[in-house]
XYZ file of C-alpha atoms in Angstrom:
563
model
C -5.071 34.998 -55.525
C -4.861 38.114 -53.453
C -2.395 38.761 -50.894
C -3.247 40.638 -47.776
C -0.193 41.804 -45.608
C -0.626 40.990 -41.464
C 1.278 40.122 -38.536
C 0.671 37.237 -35.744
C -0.975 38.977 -32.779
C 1.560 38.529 -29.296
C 0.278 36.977 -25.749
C -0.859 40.410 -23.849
C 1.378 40.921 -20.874
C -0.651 40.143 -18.323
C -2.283 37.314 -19.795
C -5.191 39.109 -20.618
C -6.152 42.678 -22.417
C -8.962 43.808 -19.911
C -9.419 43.728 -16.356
C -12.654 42.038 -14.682
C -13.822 40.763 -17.674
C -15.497 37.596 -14.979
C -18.595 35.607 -14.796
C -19.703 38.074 -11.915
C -20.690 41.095 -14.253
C -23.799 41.214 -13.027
C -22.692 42.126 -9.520
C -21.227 45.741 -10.512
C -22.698 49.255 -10.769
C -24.129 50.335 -14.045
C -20.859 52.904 -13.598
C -18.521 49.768 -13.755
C -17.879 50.374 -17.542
C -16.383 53.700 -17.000
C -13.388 52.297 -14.770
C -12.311 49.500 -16.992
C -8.375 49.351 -17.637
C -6.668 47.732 -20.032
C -3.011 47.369 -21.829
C -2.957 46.447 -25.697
C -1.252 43.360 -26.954
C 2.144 45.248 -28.751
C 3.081 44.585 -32.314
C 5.325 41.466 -32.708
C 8.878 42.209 -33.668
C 9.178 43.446 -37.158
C 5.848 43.254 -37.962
C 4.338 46.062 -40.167
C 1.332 48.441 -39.441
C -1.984 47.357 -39.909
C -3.592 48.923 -43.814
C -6.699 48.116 -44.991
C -6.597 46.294 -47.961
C -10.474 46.817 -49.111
C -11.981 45.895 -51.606
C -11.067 42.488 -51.901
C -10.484 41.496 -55.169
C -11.404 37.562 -56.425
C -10.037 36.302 -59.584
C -11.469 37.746 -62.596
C -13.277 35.270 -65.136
C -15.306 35.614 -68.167
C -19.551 34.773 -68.759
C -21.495 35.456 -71.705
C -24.941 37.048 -71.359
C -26.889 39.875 -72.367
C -28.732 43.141 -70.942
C -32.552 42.513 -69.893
C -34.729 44.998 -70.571
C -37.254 46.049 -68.115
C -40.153 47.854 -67.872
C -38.671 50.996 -68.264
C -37.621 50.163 -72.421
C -41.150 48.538 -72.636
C -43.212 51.561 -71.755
C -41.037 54.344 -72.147
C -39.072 56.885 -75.254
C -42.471 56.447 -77.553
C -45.843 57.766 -77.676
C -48.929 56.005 -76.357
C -52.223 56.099 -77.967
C -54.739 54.763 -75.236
C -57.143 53.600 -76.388
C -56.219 52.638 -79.664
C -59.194 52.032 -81.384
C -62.577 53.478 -80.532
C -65.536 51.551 -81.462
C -68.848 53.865 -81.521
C -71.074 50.912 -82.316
C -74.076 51.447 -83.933
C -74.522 55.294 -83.708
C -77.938 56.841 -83.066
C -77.378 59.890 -82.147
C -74.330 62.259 -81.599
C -71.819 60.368 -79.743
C -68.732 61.613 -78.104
C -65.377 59.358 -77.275
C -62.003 60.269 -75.875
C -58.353 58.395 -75.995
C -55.356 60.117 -74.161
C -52.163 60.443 -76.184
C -49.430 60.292 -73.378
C -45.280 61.646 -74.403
C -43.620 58.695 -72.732
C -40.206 60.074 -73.558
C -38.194 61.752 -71.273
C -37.551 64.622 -73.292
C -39.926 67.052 -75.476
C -41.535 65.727 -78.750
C -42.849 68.013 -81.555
C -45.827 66.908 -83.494
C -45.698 69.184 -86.817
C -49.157 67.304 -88.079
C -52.324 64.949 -87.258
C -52.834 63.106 -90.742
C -56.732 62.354 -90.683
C -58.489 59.335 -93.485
C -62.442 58.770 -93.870
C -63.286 61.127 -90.714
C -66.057 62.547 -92.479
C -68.979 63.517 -89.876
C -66.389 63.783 -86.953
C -65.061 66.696 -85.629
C -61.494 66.764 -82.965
C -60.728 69.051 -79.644
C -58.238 68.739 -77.143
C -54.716 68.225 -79.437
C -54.533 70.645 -82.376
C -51.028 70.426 -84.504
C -48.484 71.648 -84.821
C -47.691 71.501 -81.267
C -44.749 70.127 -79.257
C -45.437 67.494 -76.227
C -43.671 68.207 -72.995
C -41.827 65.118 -71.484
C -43.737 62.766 -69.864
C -47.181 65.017 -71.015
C -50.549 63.304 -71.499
C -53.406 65.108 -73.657
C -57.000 64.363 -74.019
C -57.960 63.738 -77.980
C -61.695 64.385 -78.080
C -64.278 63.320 -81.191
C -67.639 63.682 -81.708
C -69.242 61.692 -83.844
C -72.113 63.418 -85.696
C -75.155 61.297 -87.517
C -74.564 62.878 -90.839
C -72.162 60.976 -92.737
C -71.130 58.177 -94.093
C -72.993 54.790 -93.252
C -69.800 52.685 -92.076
C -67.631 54.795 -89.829
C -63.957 54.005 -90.708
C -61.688 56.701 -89.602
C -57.577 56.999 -88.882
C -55.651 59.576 -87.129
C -52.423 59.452 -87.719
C -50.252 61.329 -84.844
C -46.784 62.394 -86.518
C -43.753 62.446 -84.386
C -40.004 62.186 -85.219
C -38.881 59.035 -84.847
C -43.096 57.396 -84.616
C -46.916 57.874 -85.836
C -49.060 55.711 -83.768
C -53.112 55.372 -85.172
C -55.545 55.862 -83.615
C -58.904 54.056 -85.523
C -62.674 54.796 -85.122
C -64.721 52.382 -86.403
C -68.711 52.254 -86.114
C -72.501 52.248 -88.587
C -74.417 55.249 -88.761
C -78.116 53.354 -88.097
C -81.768 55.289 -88.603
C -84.429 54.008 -86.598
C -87.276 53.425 -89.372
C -90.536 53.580 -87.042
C -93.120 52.948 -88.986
C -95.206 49.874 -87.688
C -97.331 47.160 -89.014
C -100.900 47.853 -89.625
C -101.526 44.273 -89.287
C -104.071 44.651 -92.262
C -101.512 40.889 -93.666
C -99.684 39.229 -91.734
C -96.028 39.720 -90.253
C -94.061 37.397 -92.681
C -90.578 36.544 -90.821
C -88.781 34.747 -93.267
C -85.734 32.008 -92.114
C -82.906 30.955 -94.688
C -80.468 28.229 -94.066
C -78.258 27.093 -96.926
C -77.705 23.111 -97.393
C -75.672 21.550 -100.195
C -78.223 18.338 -101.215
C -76.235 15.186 -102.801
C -78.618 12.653 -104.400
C -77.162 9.437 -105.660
C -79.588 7.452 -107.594
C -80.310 5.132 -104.798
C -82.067 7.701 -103.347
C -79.642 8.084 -100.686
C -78.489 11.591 -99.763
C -75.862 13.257 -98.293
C -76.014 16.488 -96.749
C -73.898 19.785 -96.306
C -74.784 23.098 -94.250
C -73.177 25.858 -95.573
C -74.171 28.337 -92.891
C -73.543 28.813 -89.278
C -76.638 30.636 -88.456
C -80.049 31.311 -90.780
C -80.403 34.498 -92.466
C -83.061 36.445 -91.835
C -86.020 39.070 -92.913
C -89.434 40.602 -91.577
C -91.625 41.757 -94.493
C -95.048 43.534 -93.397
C -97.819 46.273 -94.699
C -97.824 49.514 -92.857
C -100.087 52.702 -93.950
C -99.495 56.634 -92.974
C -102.189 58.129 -91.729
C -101.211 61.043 -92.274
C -99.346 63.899 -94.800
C -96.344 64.707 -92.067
C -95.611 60.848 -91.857
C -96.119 60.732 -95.499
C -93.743 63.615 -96.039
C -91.189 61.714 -93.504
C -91.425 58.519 -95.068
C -90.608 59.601 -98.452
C -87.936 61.691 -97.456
C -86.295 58.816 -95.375
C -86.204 56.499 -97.888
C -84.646 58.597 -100.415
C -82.192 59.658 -98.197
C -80.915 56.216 -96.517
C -82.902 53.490 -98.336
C -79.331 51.627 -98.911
C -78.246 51.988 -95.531
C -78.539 50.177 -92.626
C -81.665 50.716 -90.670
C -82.706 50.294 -86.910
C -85.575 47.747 -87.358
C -87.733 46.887 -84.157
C -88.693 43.821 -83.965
C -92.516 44.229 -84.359
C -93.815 40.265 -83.454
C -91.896 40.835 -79.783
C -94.107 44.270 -78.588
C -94.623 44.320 -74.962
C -95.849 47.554 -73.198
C -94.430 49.244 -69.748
C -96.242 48.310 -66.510
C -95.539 52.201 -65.285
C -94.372 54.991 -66.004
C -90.230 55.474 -66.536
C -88.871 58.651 -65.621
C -85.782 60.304 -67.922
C -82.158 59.216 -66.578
C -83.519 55.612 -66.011
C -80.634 53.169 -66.419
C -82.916 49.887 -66.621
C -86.087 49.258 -68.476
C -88.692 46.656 -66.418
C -89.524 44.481 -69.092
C -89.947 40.329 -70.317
C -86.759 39.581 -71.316
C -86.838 35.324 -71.707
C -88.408 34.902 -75.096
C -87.073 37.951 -76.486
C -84.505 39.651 -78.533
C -82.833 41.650 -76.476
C -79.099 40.733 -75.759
C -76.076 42.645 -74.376
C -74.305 45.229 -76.403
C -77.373 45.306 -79.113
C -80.653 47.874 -79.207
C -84.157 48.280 -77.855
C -86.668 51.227 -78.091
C -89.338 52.517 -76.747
C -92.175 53.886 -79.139
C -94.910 55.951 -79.203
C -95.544 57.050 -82.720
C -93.465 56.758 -85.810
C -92.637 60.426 -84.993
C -91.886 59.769 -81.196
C -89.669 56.998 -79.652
C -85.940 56.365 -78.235
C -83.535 54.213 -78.794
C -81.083 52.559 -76.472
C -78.286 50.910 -76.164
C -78.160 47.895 -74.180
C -75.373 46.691 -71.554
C -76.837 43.735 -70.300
C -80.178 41.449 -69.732
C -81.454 40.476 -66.828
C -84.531 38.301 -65.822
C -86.740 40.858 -65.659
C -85.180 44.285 -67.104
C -82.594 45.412 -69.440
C -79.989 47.523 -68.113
C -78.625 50.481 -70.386
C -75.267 52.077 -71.394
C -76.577 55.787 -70.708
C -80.191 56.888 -69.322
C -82.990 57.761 -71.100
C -83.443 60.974 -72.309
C -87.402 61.555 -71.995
C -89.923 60.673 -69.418
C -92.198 57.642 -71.057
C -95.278 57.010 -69.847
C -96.916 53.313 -68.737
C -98.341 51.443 -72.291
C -95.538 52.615 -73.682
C -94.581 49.938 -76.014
C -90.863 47.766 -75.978
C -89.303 46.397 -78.777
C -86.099 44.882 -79.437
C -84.105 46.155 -82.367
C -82.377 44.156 -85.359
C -80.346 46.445 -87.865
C -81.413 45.031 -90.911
C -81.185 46.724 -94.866
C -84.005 47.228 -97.621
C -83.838 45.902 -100.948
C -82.539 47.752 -104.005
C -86.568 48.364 -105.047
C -89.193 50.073 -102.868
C -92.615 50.503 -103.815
C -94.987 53.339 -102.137
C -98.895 53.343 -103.289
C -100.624 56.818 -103.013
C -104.091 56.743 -101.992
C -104.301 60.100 -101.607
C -102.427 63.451 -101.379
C -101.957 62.383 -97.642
C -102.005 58.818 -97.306
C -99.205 56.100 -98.500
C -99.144 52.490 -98.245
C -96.336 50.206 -98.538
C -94.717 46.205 -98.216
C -91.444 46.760 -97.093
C -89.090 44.090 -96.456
C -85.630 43.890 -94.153
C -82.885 41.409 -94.515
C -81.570 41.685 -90.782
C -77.767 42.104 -90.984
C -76.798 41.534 -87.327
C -79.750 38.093 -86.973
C -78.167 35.966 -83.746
C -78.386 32.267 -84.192
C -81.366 30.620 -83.622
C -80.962 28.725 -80.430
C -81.881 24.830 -81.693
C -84.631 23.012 -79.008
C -85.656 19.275 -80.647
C -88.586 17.755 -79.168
C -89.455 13.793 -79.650
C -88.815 10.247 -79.040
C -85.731 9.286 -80.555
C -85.967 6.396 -83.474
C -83.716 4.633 -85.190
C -81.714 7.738 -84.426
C -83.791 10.356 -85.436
C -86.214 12.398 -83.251
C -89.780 11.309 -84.365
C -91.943 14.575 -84.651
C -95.295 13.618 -83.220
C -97.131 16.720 -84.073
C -100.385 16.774 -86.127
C -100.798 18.941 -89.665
C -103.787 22.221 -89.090
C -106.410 20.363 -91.407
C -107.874 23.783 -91.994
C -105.793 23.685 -95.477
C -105.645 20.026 -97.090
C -102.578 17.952 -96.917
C -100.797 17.562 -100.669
C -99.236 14.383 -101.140
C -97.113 14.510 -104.435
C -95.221 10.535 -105.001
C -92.015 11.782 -106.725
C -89.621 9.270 -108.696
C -86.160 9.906 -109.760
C -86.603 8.468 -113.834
C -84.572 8.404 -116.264
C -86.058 9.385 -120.046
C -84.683 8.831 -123.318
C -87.072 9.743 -126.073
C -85.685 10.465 -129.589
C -89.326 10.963 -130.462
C -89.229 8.595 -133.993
C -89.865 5.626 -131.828
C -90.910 4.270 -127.957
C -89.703 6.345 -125.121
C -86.601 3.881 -123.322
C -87.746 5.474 -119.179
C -85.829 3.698 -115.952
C -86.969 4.189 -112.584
C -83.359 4.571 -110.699
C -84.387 4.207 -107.362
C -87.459 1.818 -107.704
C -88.558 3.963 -104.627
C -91.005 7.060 -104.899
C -90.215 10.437 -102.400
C -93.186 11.874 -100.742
C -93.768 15.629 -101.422
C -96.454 16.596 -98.715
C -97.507 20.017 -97.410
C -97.854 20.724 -93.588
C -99.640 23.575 -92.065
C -99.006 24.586 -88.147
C -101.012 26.788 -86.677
C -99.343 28.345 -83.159
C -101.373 30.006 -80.301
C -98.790 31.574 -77.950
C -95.374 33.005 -77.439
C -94.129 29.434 -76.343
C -95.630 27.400 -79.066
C -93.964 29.888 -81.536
C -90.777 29.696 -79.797
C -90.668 25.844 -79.746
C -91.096 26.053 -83.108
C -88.609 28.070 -84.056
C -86.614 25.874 -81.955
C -87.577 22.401 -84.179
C -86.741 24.521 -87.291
C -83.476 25.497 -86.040
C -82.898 21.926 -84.864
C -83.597 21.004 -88.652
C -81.336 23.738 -90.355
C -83.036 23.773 -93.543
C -82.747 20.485 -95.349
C -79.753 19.134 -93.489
C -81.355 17.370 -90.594
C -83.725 14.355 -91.021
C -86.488 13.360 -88.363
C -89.460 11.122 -88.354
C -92.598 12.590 -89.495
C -95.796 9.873 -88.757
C -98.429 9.493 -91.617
C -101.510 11.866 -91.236
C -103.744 8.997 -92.146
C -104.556 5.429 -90.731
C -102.563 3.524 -92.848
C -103.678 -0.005 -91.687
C -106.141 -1.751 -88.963
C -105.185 -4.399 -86.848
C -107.718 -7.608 -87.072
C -106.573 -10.019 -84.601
C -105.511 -9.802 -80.765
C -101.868 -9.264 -80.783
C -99.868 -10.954 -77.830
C -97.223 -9.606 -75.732
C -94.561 -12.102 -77.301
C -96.009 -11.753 -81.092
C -93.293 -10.228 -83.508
C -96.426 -10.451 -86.040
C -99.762 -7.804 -86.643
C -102.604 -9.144 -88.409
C -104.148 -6.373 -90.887
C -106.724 -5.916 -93.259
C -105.593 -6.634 -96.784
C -104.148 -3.606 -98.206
C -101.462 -5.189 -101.046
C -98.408 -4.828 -98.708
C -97.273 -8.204 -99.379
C -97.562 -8.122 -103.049
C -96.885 -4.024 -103.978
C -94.414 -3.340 -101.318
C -92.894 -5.923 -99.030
C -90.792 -4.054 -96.847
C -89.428 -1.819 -99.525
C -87.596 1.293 -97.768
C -90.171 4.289 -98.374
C -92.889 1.738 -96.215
C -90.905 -0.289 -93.961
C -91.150 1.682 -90.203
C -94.959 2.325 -88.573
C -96.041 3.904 -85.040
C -98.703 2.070 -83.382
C -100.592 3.542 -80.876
C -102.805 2.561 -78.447
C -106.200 4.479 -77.039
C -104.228 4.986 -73.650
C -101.843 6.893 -75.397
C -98.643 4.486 -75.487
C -97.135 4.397 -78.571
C -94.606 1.990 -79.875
C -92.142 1.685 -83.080
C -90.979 -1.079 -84.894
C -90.030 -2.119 -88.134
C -91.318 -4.399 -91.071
C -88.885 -7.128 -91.692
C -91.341 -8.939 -93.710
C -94.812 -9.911 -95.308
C -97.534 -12.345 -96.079
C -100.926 -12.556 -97.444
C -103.250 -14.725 -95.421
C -106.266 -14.261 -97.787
C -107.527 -11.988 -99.650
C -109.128 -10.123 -96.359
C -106.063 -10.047 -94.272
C -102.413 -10.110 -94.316
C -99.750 -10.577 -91.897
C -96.684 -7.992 -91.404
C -93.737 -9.240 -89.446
C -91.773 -6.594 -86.614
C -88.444 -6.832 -85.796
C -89.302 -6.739 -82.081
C -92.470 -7.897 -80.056
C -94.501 -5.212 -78.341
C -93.857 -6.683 -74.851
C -97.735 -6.366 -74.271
C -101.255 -7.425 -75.576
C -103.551 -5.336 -77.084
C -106.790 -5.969 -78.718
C -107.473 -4.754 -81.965
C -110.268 -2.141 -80.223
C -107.652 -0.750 -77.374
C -105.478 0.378 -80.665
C -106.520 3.866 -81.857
C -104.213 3.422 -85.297
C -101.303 1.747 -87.093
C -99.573 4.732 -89.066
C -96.608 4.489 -91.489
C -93.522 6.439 -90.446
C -90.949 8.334 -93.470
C -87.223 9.706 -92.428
C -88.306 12.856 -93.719
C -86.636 16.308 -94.127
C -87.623 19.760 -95.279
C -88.017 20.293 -98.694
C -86.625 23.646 -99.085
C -84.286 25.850 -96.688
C -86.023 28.766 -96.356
C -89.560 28.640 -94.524
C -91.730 31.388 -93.303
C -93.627 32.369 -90.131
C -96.552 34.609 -91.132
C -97.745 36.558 -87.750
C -101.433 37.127 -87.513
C -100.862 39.354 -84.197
C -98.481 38.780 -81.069
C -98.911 35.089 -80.233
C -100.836 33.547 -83.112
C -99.056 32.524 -86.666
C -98.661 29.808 -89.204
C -96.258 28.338 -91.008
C -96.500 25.958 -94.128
C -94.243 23.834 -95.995
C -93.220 20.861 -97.761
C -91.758 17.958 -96.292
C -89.989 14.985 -98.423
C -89.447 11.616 -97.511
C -86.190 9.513 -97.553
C -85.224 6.152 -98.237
C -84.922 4.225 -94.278
């Protein structure tokens, strides 16, 4: 321990060290201080003078750590590349971006070289090597990105220091708006692809496997130049960038401008619920395949889109809005001359950017399945195709040995829809996305009046009375005819199931329900007994054909499943 040399302090003389040091203070002069006397206590006999012994030591003892860093080894002695990577998006036009390259060493660096990779199309300014960084100096890297070039932008700039290189990455698509529009002579054919993996067994039972997140998707139309400059265009477009990635408005989502939007406008007015447009991706406004603008979207509102930069020309009211999709044409385009001056063409994109459809199921739920109460367009005639899953063996020097392996027949049956506005087309493409190709089951009802009710039915009857149609002796609850929908004139409708059968006579029969209606009906207050299939869609991909904005059709097959 430490030793600190002292003395023990004598009584003073007097008995105290200060004179009229009383309670009565307070009574005195402010001068009072100045006339204080006093006598020191002396040293004690053979006491030694007073050192200072600081600093005190304490005894020394031994811990194990380490030295924390701080902020200061974090940030600084290196280079910073900020920002790091520099993503033009999809470029339209010439586009410029910056990133700072900052010395954060306390002492000059010397950059002999910038080692460049795939920066085809861009050009630098602000750092040029060789050139020496003072300490603690910050530079502005600048680099335009032209639209000649590659299609995929993938660049590297590699900044070469002594003891470092940081990157610096630009990444981005070279897109060309192809503005050529519909003629609307066919229709607009948008085409949806989901992918499902379909496992039979030879019950007829399936099971079921999507093997994509989100459809893929294309728009295939007619269009028709009227004229040799847009011929000329055409022609050389195509053989220029025909592989590439194209800016593709969406033609079946036109709207037109209320009034007329000056250049430097940061927000286009515009329907927005419905449509396309979504934050980050493209619109345009068009005038002619030879005059429009594309823009770059920051986000959607309710009843504009606001932009990244402002528009460049004035446009006028009618000028037409689209959103954009960046979609690719196949390996094979065909062009039809009708004259010197005039080309038609189908061309067809397979959008490479298509969002997922948002899924929007309608209908009473079943059995667990939605039940899809909507009627076929009987402008086209419904196909009904009774599909078995047989076995054959035929060595063709005797009878053919066939085996029905199910004992149940699918139904293959076409459907037509016919839509009449925006909404109905939207719902639509709701239910299909609610489907996803083959994967998802529902409950389609019979097109036809499959049986009619003979006798009064009471609210406690599990039992219907129908005319004879050979239930009881052809099918008798067998699983491709065992669920109905019966619906009365008022519009109620009520499901139930066959859980058995019996032939009265040879005019009526009897089919038992697994429940009672819980009312009575007479057989004229019920507009039709229809059978009811777990059904699916027969294929994944189906396709919307657009007549105009707000009117198109869509047909497919539908197949039935064992319930």
């Amino acid at each position: 321990m430490p030793v600190i040399s002292g003395f023990l302090a004598r009584q003073s003389v007097h008995g105290y060290d200060r004179l009229y040091l009383t309670g009565d203070l307070d009574d005195y002069a402010p001068t009072w201080i100045g006339t204080l006397a006093y006598w020191a206590s002396p040293r004690s006999p053979g006491a030694q003078a007073l050192a200072a012994q600081y600093p005190v030591s304490t005894t020394p003892f031994a811990r194990a750590g380490v030295v924390a860093n701080s902020y200061f080894e974090d940030f600084y002695n290196r280079v910073h590349i900020t920002p790091r990577r520099l993503d033009i998006g999809n470029l339209l036009s010439v586009q410029t971006r910056e990133a700072s390259v900052w010395n954060a060493h306390l002492e000059p660096q010397a950059m002999p070289v910038i080692e460049e990779s795939g920066t085809e199309g861009l050009s630098e300014a602000g750092v040029v090597a060789p050139t020496t960084f003072g300490a603690l100096e910050e530079r502005t890297f600048q680099i335009t990105v032209d639209t000649a070039g590659p299609a995929a932008i993938n660049a590297e700039y590699t900044f070469v220091f002594p003891s470092e290189a940081p990157v610096l990455t630009v990444v981005g698509r070279r897109v060309v708006v192809f503005g050529y529009a519909p003629n609307w002579a066919a229709p607009v054919t948008e085409r949806l692809a989901w992918l499902t993996d379909v496992m039979i067994a030879q019950g007829g039972v399936e099971q079921r496997v999507g093997l994509r997140a989100a459809p893929r998707r294309a728009l295939a139309y007619a269009l028709a130049t009227p004229t040799r400059h847009q011929t000329n265009l055409l022609e050389t477009m195509l053989l220029g960038w025909q592989s590439r990635l194209w800016a593709v408005p969406v033609w079946t989502e036109m709207q037109a401008l209320a009034a007329d939007l000056p250049a430097g406008s940061l927000a286009v007015p515009c329907i927005t619920s419905g449509y396309e447009f979504a934050p980050n991706g493209l619109a345009l406004l068009w005038a002619s395949p030879e005059r429009y603008e594309a823009l770059e979207v920051a986000t959607v509102g309710a009843s504009s889109i606001a932009l990244k930069s402002g528009t460049l020309a004035d446009w006028p009211a009618g000028t037409r809005v689209y959103p954009i999709r960046l979609g690719r044409m196949p390996a094979r385009q065909k062009l039809t001359r009708e004259t010197d001056r005039h080309v038609v063409s189908a061309v067809e994109f397979a959008f490479d950017d298509n969002p997922a459809v948002t899924a929007a199921d309608i209908g009473d739920v079943y059995a667990g399945y939605r039940v899809y109460a909507g009627r076929t367009n009987w402008a086209d005639p419904v196909e009904v195709d009774l599909v078995r899953q047989v076995d054959e063996l035929d060595y063709e020097t005797g009878r053919a040995w066939v085996d029905d392996l199910s004992g149940l027949a699918a139904q293959l049956k076409s459907w037509h829809w016919t839509l009449g506005s925006r909404a109905e087309i939207e719902a639509f493409r709701g239910w299909l996305a609610a489907r996803a190709g083959r994967r998802v089951p529902f409950w389609s009802v019979s097109q036809a009046v499959d049986m009619e009710v003979t006798a009064p039915v009471g609210a406690n009857d599990t039992a219907i009375t129908i005319r004879n149609i050979g239930y009881q002796r052809f099918l008798d609850g067998r699983a491709d005819r065992r669920h109905i929908a019966l619906r009365t004139r008022a519009g109620a409708v009520y499901y139930r199931s066959i859980t058995g059968s019996a032939e009265i006579d040879a005019a009526t029969e009897q089919l038992a329900m697994d429940s009672a209606l819980g009312v009575t009906l007479q057989p004229v207050e019920i507009e039709s007994v229809r059978f009811m299939h777990l059904t699916r869609l027969e294929t994944d991909a189906v396709e919307i054909a657009w007549h105009r904005l707000g009117l198109a059709e869509c047909s497919t097959l539908l197949r039935s499943l064992p319930q």
